[in-house]
Coordinates of C-alpha atoms and ligand atoms in Angstrom, one line a residue:
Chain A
X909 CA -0.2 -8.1 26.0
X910 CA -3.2 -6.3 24.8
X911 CA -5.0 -3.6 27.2
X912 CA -8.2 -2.0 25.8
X913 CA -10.7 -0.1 26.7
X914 CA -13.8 2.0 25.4
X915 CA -12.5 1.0 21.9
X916 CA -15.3 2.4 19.2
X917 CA -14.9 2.7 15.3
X918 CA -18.3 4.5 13.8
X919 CA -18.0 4.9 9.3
X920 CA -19.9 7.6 8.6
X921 CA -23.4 6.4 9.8
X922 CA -22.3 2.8 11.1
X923 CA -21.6 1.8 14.3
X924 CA -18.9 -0.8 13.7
X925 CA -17.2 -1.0 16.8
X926 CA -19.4 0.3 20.3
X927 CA -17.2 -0.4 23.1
X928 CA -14.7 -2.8 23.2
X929 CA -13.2 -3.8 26.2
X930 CA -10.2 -6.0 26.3
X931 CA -7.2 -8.2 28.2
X932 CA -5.2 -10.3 26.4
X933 CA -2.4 -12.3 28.6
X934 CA 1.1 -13.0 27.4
X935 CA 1.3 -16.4 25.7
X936 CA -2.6 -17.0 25.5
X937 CA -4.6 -18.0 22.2
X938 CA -7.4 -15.6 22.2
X939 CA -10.0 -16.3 19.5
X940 CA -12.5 -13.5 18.5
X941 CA -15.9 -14.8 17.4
X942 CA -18.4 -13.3 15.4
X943 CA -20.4 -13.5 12.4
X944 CA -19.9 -11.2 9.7
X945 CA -20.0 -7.4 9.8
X946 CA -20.3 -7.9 13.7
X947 CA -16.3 -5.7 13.5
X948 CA -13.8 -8.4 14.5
X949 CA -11.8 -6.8 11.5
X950 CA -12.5 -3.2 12.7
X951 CA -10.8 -3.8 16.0
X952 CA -7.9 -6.0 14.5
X953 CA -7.2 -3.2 12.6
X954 CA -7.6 -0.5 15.2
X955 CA -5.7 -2.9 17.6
X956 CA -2.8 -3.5 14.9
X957 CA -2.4 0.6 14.3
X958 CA -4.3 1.2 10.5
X959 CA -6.9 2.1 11.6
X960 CA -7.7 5.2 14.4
X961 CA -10.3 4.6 16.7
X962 CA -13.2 6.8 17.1
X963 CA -12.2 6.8 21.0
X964 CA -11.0 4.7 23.0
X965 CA -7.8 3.8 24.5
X966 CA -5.5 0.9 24.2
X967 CA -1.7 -0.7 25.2
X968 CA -0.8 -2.8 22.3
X969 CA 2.5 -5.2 23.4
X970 CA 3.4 -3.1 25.5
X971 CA 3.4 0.3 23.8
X972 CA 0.7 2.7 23.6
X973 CA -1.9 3.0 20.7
X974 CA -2.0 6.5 20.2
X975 CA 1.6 7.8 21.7
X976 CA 3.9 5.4 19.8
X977 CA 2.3 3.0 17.0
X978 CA 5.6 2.3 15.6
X979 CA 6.5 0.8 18.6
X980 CA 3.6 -1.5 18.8
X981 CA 4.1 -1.8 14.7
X982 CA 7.5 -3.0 15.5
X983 CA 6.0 -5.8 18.5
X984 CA 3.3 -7.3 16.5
X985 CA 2.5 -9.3 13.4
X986 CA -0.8 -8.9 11.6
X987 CA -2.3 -11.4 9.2
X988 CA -5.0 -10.0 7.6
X989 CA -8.2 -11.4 6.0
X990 CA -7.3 -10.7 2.5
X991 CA -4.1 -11.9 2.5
X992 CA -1.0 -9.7 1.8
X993 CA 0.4 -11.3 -1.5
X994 CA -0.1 -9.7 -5.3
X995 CA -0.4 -12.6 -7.8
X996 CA 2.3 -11.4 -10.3
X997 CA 5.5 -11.1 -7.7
X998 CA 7.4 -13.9 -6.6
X999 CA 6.5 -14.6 -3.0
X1000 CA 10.4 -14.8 -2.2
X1001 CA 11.1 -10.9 -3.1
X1002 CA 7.9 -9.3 -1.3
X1003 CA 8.9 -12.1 2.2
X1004 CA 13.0 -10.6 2.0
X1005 CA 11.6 -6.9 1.4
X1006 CA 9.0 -6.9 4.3
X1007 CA 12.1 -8.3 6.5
X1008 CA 14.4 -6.1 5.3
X1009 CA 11.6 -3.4 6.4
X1010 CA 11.9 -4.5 9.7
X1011 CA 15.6 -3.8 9.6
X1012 CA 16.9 -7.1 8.8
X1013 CA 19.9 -7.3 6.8
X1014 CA 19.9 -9.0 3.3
X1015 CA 21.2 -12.0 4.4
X1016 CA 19.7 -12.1 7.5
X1017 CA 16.3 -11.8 5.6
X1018 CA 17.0 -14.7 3.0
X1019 CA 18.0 -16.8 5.5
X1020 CA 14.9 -16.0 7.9
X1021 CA 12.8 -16.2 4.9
X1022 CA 14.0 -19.8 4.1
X1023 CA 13.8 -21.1 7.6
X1024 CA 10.5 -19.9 8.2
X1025 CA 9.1 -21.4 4.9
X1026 CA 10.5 -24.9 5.8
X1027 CA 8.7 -24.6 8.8
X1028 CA 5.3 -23.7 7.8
X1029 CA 6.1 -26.4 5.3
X1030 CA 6.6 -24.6 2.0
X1031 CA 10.2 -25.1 1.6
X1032 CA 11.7 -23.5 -1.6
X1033 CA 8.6 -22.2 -2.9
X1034 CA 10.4 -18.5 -2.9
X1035 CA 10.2 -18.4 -6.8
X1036 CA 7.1 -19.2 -7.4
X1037 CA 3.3 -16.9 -7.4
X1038 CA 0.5 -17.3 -5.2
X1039 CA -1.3 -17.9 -8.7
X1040 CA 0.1 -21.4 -8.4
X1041 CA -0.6 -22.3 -5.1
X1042 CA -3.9 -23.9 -2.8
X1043 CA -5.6 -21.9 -0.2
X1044 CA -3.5 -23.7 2.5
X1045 CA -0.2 -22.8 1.0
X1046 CA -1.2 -19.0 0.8
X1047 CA -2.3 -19.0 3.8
X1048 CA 0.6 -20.4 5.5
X1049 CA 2.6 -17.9 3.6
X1050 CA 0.6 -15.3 4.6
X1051 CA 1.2 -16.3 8.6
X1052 CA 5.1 -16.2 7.1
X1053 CA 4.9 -13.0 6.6
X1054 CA 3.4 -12.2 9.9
X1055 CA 6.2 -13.9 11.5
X1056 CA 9.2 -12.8 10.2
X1057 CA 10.6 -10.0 12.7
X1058 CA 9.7 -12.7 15.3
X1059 CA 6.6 -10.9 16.8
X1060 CA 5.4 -11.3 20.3
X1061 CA 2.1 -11.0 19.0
X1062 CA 0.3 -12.3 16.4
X1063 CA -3.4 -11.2 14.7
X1064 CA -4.7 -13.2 12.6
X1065 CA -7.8 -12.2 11.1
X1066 CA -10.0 -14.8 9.5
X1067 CA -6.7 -17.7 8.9
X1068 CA -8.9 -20.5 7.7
X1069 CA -12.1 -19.2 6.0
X1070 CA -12.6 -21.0 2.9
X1071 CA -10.3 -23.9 3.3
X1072 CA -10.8 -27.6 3.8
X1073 CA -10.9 -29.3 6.9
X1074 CA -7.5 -30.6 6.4
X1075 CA -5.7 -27.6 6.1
X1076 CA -7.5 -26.1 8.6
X1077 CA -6.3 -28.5 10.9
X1078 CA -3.4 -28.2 9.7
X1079 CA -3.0 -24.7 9.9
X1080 CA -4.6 -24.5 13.9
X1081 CA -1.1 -27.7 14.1
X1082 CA 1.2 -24.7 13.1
X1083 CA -0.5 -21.8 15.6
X1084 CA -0.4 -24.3 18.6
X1085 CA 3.4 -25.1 17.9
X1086 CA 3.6 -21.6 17.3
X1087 CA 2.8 -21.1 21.2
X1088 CA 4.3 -23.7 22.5
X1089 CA 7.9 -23.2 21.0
X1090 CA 8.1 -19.5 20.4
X1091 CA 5.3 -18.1 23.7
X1092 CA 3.5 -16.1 20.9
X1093 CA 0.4 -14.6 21.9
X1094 CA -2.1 -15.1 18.9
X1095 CA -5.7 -13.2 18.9
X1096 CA -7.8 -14.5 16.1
X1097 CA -11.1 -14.2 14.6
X1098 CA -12.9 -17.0 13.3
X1099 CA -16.1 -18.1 12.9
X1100 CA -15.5 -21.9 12.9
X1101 CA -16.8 -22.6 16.5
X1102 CA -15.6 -25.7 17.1
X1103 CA -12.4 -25.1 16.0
X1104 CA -12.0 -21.4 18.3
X1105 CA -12.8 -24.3 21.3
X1106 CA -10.3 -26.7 20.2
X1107 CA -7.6 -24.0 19.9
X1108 CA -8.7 -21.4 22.2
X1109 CA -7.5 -20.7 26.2
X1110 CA -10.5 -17.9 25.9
X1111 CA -12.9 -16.8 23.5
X1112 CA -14.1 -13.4 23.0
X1113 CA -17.7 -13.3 21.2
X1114 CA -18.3 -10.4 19.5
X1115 CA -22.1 -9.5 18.1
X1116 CA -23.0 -5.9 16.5
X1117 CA -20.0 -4.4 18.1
X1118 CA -20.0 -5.3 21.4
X1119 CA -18.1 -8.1 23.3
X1120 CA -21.7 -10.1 24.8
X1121 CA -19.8 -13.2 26.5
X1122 CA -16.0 -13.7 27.0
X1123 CA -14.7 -17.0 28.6
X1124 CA -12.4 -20.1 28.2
X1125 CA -14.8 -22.1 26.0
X1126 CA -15.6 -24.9 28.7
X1127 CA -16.6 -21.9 31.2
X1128 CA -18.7 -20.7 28.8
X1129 CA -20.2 -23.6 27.5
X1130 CA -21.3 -25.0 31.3
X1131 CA -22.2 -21.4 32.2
X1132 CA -24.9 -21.9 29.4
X1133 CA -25.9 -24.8 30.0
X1134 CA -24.6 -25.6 26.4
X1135 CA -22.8 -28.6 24.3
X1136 CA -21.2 -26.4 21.8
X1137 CA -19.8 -22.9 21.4
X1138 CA -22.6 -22.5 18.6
X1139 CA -25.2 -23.1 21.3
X1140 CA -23.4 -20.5 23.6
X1141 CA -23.6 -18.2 20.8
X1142 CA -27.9 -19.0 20.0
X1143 CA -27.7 -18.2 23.9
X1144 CA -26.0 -15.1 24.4
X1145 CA -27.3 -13.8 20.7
X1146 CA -30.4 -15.5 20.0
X1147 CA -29.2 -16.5 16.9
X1148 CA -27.4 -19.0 14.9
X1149 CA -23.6 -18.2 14.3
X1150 CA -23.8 -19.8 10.7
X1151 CA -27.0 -17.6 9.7
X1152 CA -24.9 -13.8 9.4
X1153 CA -21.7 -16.3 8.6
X1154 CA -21.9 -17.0 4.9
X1155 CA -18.9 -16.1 3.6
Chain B
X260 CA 17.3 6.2 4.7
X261 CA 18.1 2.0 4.9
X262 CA 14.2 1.3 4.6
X263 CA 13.6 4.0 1.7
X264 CA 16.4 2.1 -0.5
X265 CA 15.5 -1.2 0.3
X266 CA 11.9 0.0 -1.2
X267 CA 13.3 2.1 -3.8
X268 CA 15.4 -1.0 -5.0
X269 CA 12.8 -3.3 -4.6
X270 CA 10.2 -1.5 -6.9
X271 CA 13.0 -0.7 -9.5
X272 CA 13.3 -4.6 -9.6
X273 CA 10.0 -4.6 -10.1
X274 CA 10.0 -1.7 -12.6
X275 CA 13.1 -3.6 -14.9
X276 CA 10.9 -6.7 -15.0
X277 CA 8.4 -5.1 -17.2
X278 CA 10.0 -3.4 -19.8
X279 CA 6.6 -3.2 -22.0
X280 CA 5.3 -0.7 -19.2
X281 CA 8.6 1.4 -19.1
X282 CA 8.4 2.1 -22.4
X283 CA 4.3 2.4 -23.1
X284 CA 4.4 5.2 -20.5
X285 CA 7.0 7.6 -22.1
X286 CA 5.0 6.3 -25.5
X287 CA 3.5 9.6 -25.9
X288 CA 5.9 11.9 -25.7
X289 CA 7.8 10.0 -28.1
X290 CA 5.0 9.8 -30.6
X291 CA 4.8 13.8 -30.1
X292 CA 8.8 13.4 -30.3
X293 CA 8.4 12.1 -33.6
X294 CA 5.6 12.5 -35.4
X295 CA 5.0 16.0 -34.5
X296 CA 8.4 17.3 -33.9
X297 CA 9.3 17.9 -37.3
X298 CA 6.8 20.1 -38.5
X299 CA 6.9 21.9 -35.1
X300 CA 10.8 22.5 -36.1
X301 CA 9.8 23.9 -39.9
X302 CA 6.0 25.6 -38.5
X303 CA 8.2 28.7 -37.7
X304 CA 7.2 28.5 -34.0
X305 CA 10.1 27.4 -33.0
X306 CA 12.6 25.1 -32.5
X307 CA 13.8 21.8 -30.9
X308 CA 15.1 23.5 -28.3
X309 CA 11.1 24.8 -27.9
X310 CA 9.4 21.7 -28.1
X311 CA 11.9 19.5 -25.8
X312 CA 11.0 21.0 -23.1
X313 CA 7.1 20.4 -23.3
X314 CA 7.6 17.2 -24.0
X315 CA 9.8 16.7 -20.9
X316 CA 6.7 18.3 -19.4
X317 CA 4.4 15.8 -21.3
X318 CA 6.4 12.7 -20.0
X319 CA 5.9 13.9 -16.2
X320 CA 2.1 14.2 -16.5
X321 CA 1.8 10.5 -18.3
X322 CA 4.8 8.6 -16.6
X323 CA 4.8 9.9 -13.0
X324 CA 1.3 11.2 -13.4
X325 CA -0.2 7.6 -13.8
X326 CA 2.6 6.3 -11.5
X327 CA -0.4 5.4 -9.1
X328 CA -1.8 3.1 -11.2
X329 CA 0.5 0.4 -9.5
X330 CA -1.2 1.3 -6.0
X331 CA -4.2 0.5 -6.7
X332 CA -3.1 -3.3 -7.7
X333 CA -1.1 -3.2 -4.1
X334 CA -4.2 -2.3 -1.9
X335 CA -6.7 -4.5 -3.3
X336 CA -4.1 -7.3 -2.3
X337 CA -3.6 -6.4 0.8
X338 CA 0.4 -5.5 0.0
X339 CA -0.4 -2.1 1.2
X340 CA -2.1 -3.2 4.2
X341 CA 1.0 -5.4 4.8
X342 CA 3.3 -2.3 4.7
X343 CA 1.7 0.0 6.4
X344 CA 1.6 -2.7 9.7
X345 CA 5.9 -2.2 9.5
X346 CA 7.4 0.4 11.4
X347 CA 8.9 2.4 8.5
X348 CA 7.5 5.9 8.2
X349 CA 4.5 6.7 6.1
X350 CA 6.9 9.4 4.4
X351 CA 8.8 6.7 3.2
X352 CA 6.4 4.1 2.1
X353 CA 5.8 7.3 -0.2
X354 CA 9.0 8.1 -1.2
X355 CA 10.1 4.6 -2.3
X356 CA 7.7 4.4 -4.8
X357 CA 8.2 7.9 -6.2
X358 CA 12.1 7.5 -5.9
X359 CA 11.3 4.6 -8.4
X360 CA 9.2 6.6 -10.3
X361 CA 12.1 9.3 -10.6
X362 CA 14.7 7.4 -11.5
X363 CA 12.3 5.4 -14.4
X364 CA 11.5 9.2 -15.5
X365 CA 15.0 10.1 -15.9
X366 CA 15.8 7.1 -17.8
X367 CA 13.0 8.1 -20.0
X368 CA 13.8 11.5 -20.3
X369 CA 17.1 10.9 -21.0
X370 CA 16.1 8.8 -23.8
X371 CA 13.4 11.6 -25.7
X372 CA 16.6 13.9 -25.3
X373 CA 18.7 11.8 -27.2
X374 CA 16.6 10.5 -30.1
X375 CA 15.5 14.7 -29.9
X376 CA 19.5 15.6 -30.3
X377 CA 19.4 12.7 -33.5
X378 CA 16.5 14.5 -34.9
X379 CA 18.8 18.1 -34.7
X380 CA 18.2 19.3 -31.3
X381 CA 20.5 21.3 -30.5
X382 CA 20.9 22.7 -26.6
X383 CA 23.8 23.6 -24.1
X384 CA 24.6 20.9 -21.7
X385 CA 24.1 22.0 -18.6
X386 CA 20.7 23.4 -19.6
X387 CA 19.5 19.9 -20.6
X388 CA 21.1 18.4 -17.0
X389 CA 19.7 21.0 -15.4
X390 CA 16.4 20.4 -17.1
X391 CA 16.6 16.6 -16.3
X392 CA 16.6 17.5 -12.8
X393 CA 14.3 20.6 -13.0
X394 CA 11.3 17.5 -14.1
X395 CA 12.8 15.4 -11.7
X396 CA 11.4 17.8 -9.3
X397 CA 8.4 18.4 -10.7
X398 CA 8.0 14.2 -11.5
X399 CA 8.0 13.8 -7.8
X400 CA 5.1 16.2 -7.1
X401 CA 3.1 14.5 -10.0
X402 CA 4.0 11.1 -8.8
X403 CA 2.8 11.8 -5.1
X404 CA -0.3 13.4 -6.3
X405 CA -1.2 10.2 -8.4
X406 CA -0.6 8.0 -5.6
X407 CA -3.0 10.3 -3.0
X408 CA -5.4 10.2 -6.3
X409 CA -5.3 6.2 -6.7
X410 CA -5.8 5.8 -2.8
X411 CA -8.8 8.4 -2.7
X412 CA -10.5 7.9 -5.5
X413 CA -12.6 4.8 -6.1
X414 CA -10.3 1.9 -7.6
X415 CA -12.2 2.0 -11.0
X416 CA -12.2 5.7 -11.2
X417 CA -7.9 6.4 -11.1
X418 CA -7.5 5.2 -14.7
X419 CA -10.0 7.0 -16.5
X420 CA -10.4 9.9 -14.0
X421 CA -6.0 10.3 -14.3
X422 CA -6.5 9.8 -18.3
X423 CA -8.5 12.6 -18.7
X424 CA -6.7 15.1 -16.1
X425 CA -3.8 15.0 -18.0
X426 CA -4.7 16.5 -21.5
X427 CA -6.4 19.6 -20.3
X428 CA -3.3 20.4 -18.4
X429 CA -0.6 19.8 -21.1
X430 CA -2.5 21.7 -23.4
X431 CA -2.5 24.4 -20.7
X432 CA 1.3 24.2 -19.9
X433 CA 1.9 25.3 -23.5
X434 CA 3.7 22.1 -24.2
X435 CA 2.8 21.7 -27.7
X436 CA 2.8 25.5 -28.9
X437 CA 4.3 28.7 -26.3
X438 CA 1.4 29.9 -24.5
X439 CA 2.4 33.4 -26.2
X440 CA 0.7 32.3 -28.8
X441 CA -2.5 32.4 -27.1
X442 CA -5.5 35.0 -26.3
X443 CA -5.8 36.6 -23.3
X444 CA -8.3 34.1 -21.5
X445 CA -6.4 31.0 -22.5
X446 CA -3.6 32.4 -21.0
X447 CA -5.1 33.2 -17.8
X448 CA -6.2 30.1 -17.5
X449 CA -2.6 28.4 -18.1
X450 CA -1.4 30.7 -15.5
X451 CA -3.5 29.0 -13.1
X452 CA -1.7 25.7 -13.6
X453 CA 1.3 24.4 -12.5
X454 CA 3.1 23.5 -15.8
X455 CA 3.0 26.3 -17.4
X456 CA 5.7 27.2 -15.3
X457 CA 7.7 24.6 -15.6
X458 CA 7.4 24.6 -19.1
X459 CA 8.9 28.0 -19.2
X460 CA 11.5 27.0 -16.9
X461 CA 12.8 24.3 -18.8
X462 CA 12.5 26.0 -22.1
X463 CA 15.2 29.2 -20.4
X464 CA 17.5 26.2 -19.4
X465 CA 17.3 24.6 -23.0
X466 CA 17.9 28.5 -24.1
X467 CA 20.9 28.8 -22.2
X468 CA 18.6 31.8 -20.3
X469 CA 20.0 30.7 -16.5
X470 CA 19.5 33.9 -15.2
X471 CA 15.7 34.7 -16.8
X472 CA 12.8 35.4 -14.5
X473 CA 11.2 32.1 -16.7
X474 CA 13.5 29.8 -15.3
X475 CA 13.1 31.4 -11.2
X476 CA 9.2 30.4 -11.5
X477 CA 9.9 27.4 -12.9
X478 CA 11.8 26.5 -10.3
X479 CA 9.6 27.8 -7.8
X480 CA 6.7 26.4 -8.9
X481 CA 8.2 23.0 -8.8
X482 CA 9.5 22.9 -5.6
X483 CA 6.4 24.0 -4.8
X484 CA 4.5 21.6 -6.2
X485 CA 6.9 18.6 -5.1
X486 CA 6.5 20.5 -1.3
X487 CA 2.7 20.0 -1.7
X488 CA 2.4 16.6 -3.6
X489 CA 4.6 15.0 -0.8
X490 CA 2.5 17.0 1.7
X491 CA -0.8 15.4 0.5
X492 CA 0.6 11.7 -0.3
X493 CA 2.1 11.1 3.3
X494 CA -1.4 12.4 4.8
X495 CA -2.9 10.1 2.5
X496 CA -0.6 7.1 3.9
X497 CA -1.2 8.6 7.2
X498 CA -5.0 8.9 7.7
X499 CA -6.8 5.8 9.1
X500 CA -3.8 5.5 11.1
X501 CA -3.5 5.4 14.9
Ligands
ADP42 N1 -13.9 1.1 5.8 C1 -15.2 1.0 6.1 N2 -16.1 1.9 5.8 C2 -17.4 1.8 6.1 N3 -17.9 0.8 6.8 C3 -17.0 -0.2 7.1 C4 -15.6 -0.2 6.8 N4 -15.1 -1.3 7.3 C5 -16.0 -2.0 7.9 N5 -17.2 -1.3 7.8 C6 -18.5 -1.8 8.4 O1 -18.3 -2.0 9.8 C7 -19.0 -3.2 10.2 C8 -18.0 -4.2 10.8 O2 -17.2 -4.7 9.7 P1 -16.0 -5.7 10.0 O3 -15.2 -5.2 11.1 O4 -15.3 -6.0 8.7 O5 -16.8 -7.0 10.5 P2 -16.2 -8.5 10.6 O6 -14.8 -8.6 10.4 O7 -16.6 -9.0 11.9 O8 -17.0 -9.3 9.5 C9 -19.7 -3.7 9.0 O9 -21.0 -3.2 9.0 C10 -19.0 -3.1 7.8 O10 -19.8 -2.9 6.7
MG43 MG1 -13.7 -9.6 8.9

């Protein structure tokens, strides 16, 4: 599902990105692990075509990076860290226009819109703002919008940072059912250890660019002699996760 | 073509649900319309049919000129993040918003020519319809080089930065008083810019003077300029990209 290899991404005089290698299997749950500013959102982006690496090459669902994005564009859904909502539009207009933009009729798009918000558990919320609604709810609606050309492959960059425990576990409930019904591929970044090995068939950890131990989490942890994924991260880092994780 | 009216309809929707900002950014013109117009008519200068025409002018540097303003609001929500992840052509990710930004422009232009034909305008028809389009034109260079503006400059910047830009170069395009007016270096110096031409342009159709070298450059310039704001605004959508 996801081919890399040799990825780099350098800003001016940073570094972000300094060789990423990477195989991603149909249907897996791949979590990326990092703290911050180590580039999980660097390669999502150079992964999910808005962003052009510095070198590198990659087969993204199938289709080449570099010789057809919109093909790969068309294949995948991306969730980004920031969310994808303005405040002041109702979230039913921007969900039917990005599904129209993926060629789906009017009706087609309402009625995909609806289905997919009952699902994610937002039924009939299409009127309202994001101004009105919890961190869950926008980020569910967020995943919507990810979802609603019926992607093989799903990025999600960051899906539970800053919510409660709940609807974090909540959220990881809708990703696994997500896989289960659907065979969606997911690759996400988060820096909730315990949760990437709950979820997780592999983790990826990612530190100052560069992939430094990749693994399903149990491999990893007894090839580390550790308990946790945070101790396979002090061991392959020498640091704590939580430290560079603030925000 | 489907995608680019699904956007273009979707931002006119957008556009029709705040009628305070449809109307604040053709305030200008109108004020000039107005206030101003009526001593321009008895000043000896000229004309209406003189004035109209800058102000049409006037209306595409403040309406379409701060059209970019919305952009800014989209990227640091991540809407134009969102977008850009779609298949649908960078060209028209551009194009639907200045589409919108046209047909809001018409609307508005259509509006200072009426109240100007209330106040004793008096033009042929098919000069004014042909002007409409004429800034249509030029609306949709202006519009694209807001939105490559908003997305390069820093977010805090466009506002005052755009603001600023856009009285130096009405006062250039001889909007307000015909640049034949001025001395030699003034009027070197509105050569240099864009619309002066377009000014002149308009101001032959509102004369009736169809076949007037005025009106060619006018028309050249514009297409020119609509070529080259288009040109820069899908790079801008473009760069970054794989
Ligand atoms: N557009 C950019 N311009 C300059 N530097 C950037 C840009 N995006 C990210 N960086 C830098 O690249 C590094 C990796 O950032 P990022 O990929 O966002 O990390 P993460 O998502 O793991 O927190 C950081 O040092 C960050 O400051
Ligand atoms: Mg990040």
């Amino acid at each position: 599902m996801i081919h890399a290899r040799g990825l780099t991404k350098t800003f001016g005089p940073v570094e972000a990105v300094r060789g990423i290698d990477l195989d991603v299997s149909a249907g897996e749950i791949v979590g990326f692990l990092g703290p911050n500013g180590a580039g999980k959102t660097t390669t999502l982006r150079m992964l999910t075509t808005l962003l052009r690496p510095t070198s590198g090459t990659a087969t993204v669902a199938g289709a080449d990076l570099f010789a057809d994005p919109a093909a790969v564009r068309r294949r995948i859904g991306y969730v980004a860290q920031g969310g994808a909502f303005a405040p002041f539009s109702p979230v039913g207009q921007e969900l039917v226009l990005q599904a129209r933009l993926y060629g789906l009729s009017k009706e087609q798009a309402r009625e995909r819109v609806t289905t997919l918000l009952a699902e994610l558990d937002l039924p009939g919320v299409e009127e309202r703002t994001t101004v009105t609604m919890s961190g869950g709810q926008k980020r569910r609606l967020d995943i919507a919008m990810g979802l609603l050309h019926r992607p093989e492959l799903l990025f999600l960059d960051e899906p539970t940072t800053g919510l409660d425990p709940q609807s974090r576990a909540n959220l990881w409930d809708h990703v696994r059912r997500l896989r289960e019904r659907d065979g969606l591929t997911v690759f996400l970044t988060t820096h909730y250890l315990e949760e990437a090995d709950a979820l997780c068939d592999r983790v990826l950890i990612i530190d100052n660019g560069r992939i430094v131990a990749q693994g399903a989490p149990d491999e990893l942890k007894s090839e580390h002699g550790a308990r946790t994924l945070d101790d396979v991260f002090l061991a392959v880092t020498g640091r704590e996760l939580r430290e560079g994780a603030a925000a | 073509m489907t995608a680019l009216t699904v956007l273009t309809g979707h931002y006119l929707r957008a556009s029709f649900g705040n009628k305070f900002s449809l109307v604040f950014s053709a305030l200008q013109p109108f004020l000039y319309l107005v206030l101003f117009g009526p001593l321009f008519d008895r000043s000896g200068v000229g004309s209406w049919a003189v004035l109209v025409p800058g102000l049409l002018v006037q209306l595409g540097l403040t309406s379409a000129g701060m059209a970019g303003f919305g952009i800014v609001f989209d990227q640091r929500f991540g809407v134009l993040e969102r977008l850009r992840v779609t298949p649908v052509s960078r060209v028209t990710l551009l194009l639907g918003r200045v589409l919108r930004d046209c047909v809001v422009l018409l609307i508005q232009a259509v509006a200072i020519n009426v109240a100007a034909y209330a106040l004793g305008l008096r033009a042929p028809l098919a000069g004014v319809l042909a002007a409409l389009l004429l800034t249509t034109v030029l609306s949709v260079g202006m519009a694209s080089l807001s939105y490559t503006a908003a997305l390069t400059l820093r977010q805090e910047l466009f506002a005052p930065v755009m603001s600023t830009l856009v009285v130096p170069l009405m006062l250039l395009s001889g909007a307000l008083l015909p640049m034949s007016l001025a001395p030699a270096w003034l009027d070197v110096v509105s050569r240099l810019t864009p619309f002066r031409y377009a000014v002149e342009g308009l101001r032959a159709l509102f004369a009736g003077s169809y076949a007037s070298s005025a009106l060619v450059w006018g028309v050249v310039v514009s297409l020119a300029f609509a070529v080259l704001g288009v040109t820069l605004g899908t790079s801008r959508f473009q760069r970054e990209n794989a």
